[in-house]
GROMACS .gro file of C-alpha atoms in nm:
model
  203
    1UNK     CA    1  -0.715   4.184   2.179
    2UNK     CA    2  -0.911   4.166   1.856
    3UNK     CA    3  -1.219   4.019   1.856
    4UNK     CA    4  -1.173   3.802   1.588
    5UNK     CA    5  -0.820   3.643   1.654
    6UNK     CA    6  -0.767   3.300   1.785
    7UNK     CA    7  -1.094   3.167   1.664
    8UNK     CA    8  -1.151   2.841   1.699
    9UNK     CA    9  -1.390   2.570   1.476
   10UNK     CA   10  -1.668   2.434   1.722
   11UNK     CA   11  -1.898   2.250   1.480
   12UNK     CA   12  -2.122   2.252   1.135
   13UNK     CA   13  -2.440   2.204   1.119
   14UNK     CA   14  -2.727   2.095   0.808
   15UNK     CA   15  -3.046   2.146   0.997
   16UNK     CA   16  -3.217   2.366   1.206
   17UNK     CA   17  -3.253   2.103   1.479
   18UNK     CA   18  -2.888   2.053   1.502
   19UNK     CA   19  -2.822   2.401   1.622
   20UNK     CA   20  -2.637   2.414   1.931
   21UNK     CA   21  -2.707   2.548   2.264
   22UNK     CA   22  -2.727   2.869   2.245
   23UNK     CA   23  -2.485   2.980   2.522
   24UNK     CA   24  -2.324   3.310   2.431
   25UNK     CA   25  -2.378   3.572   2.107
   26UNK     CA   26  -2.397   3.526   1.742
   27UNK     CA   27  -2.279   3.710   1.462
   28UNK     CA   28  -2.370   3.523   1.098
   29UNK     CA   29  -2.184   3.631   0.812
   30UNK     CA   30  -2.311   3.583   0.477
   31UNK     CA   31  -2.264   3.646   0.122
   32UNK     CA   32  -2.339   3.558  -0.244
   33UNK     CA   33  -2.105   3.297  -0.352
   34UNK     CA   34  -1.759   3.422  -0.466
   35UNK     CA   35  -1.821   3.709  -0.273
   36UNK     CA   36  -1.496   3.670  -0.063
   37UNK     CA   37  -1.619   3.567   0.250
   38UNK     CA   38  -1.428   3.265   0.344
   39UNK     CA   39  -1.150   3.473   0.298
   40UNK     CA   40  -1.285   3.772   0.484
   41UNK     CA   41  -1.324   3.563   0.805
   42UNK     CA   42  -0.962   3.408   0.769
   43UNK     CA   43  -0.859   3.788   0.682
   44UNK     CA   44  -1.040   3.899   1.021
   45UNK     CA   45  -0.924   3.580   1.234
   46UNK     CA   46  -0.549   3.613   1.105
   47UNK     CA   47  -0.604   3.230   0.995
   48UNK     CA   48  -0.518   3.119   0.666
   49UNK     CA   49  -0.694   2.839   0.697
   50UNK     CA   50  -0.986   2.896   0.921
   51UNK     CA   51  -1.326   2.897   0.697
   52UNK     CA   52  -1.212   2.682   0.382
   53UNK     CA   53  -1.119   2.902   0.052
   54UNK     CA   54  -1.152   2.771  -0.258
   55UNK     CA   55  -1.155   2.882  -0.629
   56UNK     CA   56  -1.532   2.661  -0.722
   57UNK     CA   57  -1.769   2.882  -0.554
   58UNK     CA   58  -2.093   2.736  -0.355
   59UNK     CA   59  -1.866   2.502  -0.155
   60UNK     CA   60  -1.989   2.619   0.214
   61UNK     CA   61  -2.272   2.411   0.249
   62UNK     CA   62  -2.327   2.391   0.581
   63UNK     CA   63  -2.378   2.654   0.875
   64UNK     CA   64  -2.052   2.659   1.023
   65UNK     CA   65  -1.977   2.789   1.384
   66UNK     CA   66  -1.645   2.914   1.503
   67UNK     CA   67  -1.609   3.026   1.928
   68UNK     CA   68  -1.428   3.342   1.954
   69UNK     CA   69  -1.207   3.405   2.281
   70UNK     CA   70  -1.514   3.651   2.414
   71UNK     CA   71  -1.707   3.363   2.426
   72UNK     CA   72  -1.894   3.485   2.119
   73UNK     CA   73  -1.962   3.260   1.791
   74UNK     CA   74  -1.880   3.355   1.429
   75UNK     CA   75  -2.142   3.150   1.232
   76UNK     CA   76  -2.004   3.104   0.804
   77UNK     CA   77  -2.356   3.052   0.657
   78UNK     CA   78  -2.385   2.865   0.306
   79UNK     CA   79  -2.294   3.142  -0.007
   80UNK     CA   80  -2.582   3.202  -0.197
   81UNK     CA   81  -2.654   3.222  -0.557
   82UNK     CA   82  -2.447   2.998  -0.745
   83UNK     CA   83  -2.624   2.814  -1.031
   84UNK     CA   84  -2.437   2.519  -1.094
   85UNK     CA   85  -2.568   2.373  -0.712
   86UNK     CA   86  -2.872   2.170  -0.800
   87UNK     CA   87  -3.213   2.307  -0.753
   88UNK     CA   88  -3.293   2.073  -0.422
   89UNK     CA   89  -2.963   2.140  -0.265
   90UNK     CA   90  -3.005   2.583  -0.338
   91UNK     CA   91  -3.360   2.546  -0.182
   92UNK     CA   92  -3.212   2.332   0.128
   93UNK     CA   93  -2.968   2.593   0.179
   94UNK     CA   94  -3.176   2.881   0.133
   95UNK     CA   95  -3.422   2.705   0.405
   96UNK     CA   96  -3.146   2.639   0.667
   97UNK     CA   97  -3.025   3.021   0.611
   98UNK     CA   98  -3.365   3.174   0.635
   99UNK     CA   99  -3.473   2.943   0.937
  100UNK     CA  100  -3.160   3.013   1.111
  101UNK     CA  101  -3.144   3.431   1.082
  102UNK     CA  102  -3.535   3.437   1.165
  103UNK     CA  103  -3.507   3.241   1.464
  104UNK     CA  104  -3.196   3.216   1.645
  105UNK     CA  105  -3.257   3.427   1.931
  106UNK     CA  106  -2.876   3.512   2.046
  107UNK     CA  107  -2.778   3.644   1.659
  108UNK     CA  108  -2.702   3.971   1.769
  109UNK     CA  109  -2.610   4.080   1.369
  110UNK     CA  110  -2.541   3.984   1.023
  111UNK     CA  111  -2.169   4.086   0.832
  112UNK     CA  112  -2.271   4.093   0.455
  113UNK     CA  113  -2.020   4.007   0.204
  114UNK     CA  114  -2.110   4.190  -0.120
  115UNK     CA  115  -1.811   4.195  -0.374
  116UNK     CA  116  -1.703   4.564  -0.439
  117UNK     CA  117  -1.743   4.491  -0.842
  118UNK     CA  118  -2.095   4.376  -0.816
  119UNK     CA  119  -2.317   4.470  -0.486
  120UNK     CA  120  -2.676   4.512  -0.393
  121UNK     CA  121  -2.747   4.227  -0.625
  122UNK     CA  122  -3.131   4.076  -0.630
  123UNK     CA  123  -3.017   3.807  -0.430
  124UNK     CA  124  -2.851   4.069  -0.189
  125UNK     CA  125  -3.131   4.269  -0.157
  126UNK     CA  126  -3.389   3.930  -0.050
  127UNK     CA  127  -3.081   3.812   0.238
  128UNK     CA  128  -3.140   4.205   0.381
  129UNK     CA  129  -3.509   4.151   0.269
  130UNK     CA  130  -3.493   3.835   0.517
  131UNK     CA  131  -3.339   3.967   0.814
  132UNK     CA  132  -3.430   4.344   0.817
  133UNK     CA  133  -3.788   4.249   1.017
  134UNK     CA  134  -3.561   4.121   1.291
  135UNK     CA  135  -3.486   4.467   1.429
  136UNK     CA  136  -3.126   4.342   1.405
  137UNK     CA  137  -2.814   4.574   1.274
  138UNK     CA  138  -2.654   4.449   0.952
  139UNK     CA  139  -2.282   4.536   0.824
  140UNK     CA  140  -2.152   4.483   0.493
  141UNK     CA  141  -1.812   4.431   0.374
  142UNK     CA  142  -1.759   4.521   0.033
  143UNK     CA  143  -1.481   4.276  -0.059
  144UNK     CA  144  -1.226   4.325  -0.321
  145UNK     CA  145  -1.217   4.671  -0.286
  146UNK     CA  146  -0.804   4.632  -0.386
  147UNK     CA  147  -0.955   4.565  -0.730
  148UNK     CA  148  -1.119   4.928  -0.787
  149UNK     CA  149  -0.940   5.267  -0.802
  150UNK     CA  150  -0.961   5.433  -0.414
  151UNK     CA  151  -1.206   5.700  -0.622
  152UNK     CA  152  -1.428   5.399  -0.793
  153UNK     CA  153  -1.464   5.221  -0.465
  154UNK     CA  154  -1.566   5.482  -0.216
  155UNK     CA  155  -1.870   5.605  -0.503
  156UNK     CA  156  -1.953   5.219  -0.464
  157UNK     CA  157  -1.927   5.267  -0.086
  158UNK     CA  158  -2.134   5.577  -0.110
  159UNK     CA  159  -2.451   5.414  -0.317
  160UNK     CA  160  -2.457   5.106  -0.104
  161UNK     CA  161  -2.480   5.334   0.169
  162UNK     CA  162  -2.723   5.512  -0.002
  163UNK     CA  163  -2.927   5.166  -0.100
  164UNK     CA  164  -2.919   5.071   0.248
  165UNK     CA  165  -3.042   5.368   0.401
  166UNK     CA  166  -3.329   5.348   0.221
  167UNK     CA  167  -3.365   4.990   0.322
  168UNK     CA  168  -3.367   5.035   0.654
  169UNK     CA  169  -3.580   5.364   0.668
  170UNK     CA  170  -3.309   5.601   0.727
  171UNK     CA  171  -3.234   5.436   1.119
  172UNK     CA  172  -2.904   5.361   1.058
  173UNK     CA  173  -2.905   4.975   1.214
  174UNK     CA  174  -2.753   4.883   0.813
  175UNK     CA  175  -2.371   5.037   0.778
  176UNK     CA  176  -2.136   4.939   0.541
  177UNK     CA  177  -1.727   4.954   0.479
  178UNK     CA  178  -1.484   4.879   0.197
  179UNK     CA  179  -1.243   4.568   0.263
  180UNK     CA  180  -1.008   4.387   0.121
  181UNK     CA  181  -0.822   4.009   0.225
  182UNK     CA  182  -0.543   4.125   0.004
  183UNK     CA  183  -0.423   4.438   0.134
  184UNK     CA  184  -0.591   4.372   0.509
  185UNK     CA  185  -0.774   4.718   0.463
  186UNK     CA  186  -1.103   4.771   0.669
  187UNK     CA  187  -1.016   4.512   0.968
  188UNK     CA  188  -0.994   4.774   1.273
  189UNK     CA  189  -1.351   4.927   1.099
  190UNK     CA  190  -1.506   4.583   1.103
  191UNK     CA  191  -1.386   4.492   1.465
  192UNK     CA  192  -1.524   4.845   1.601
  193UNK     CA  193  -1.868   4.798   1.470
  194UNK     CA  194  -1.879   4.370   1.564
  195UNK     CA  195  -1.750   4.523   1.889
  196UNK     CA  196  -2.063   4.765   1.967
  197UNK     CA  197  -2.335   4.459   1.860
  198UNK     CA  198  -2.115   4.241   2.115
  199UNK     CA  199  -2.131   4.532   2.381
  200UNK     CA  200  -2.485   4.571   2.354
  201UNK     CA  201  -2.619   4.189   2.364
  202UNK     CA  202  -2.398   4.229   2.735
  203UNK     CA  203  -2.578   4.526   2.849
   0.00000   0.00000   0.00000
């Protein structure tokens, strides 16, 4: 069964010290704001209404854990970047994000949303700038591919690649994949790669 199906919402969180037990693996996904990724985990879950879509981006403002049927949790962290959010709430977010993928010991990897049209973004570059001294691997979706040419999109593919490489020093723990919500492209890709981080953290 996919990995992703059938998840369910356990709870959301604001602080740090709210965080619950951790009993079983974590993958965060994260993203600037707009980047798709409430619809990505839906996409991924086959729930339409799963992680909450909506059209005013910067409205996931709290970490947000969902249990998959592995026993595994999905954790929707706030989107980042979004300048209408007042100054005090961005730098509460960016405190709770930074806290949590520095010291939650069972986060086993980070899927980053990066919209097709626009990645590796400054903002981008500080998330994978956060979590890279974790020694943990990092995926990224590039969302919206449907809204490139096939051509256009994999020489997007192909830079990122090329950016993250470099990133990571050439070890190959940072990957990355078109996808799209639309067309459902890049979900078996997505589920492979989830599935190695989850089939390590049980070895």
């Amino acid at each position: 069964m996919p990995i992703f199906r059938h998840a369910c919402f356990e709870t959301s969180i604001a602080k740090p010290a709210a965080l619950p037990p951790a009993d079983g693996p974590e993958i965060a996904f994260a993203g600037r704001s707009n980047a798709g990724k409430s619809s990505a985990i839906n996409t991924l879950a086959d729930h339409t209404r799963l992680a909450y879509v909506s059209k005013t981006p910067g409205r996931t403002q709290l970490l947000n854990f969902f249990r998959l049927q592995c026993g595994a949790r999905i954790v929707d962290l706030p989107g980042y970047g979004y300048a209408a959010v007042p100054e005090k709430v961005r730098r509460q977010w960016q405190w709770l994000i930074e806290d949590y993928l520095k010291t939650r010991d069972n986060l086993v990897g980070l899927v980053l949303m990066m919209d097709t049209r626009h990645p590796m973004t400054p903002l981008d570059r500080q998330m994978i700038g956060w979590f890279a001294p974790s020694g943990r691997p990092i995926h990224t979706l590039l969302t919206k591919s449907d809204k490139l040419s096939r051509g256009a999109a994999t020489a997007v593919l192909n830079q990122v690649r090329a950016a993250l490489a470099q990133a990571n020093g050439g070890s190959g723990r940072f990957t990355a994949q078109l996808f799209s919500s639309l067309t459902k492209m890049g979900i078996e890709e997505c589920e492979r790669v989830v599935g190695t981080w989850l089939e390590a953290a049980d070895g």
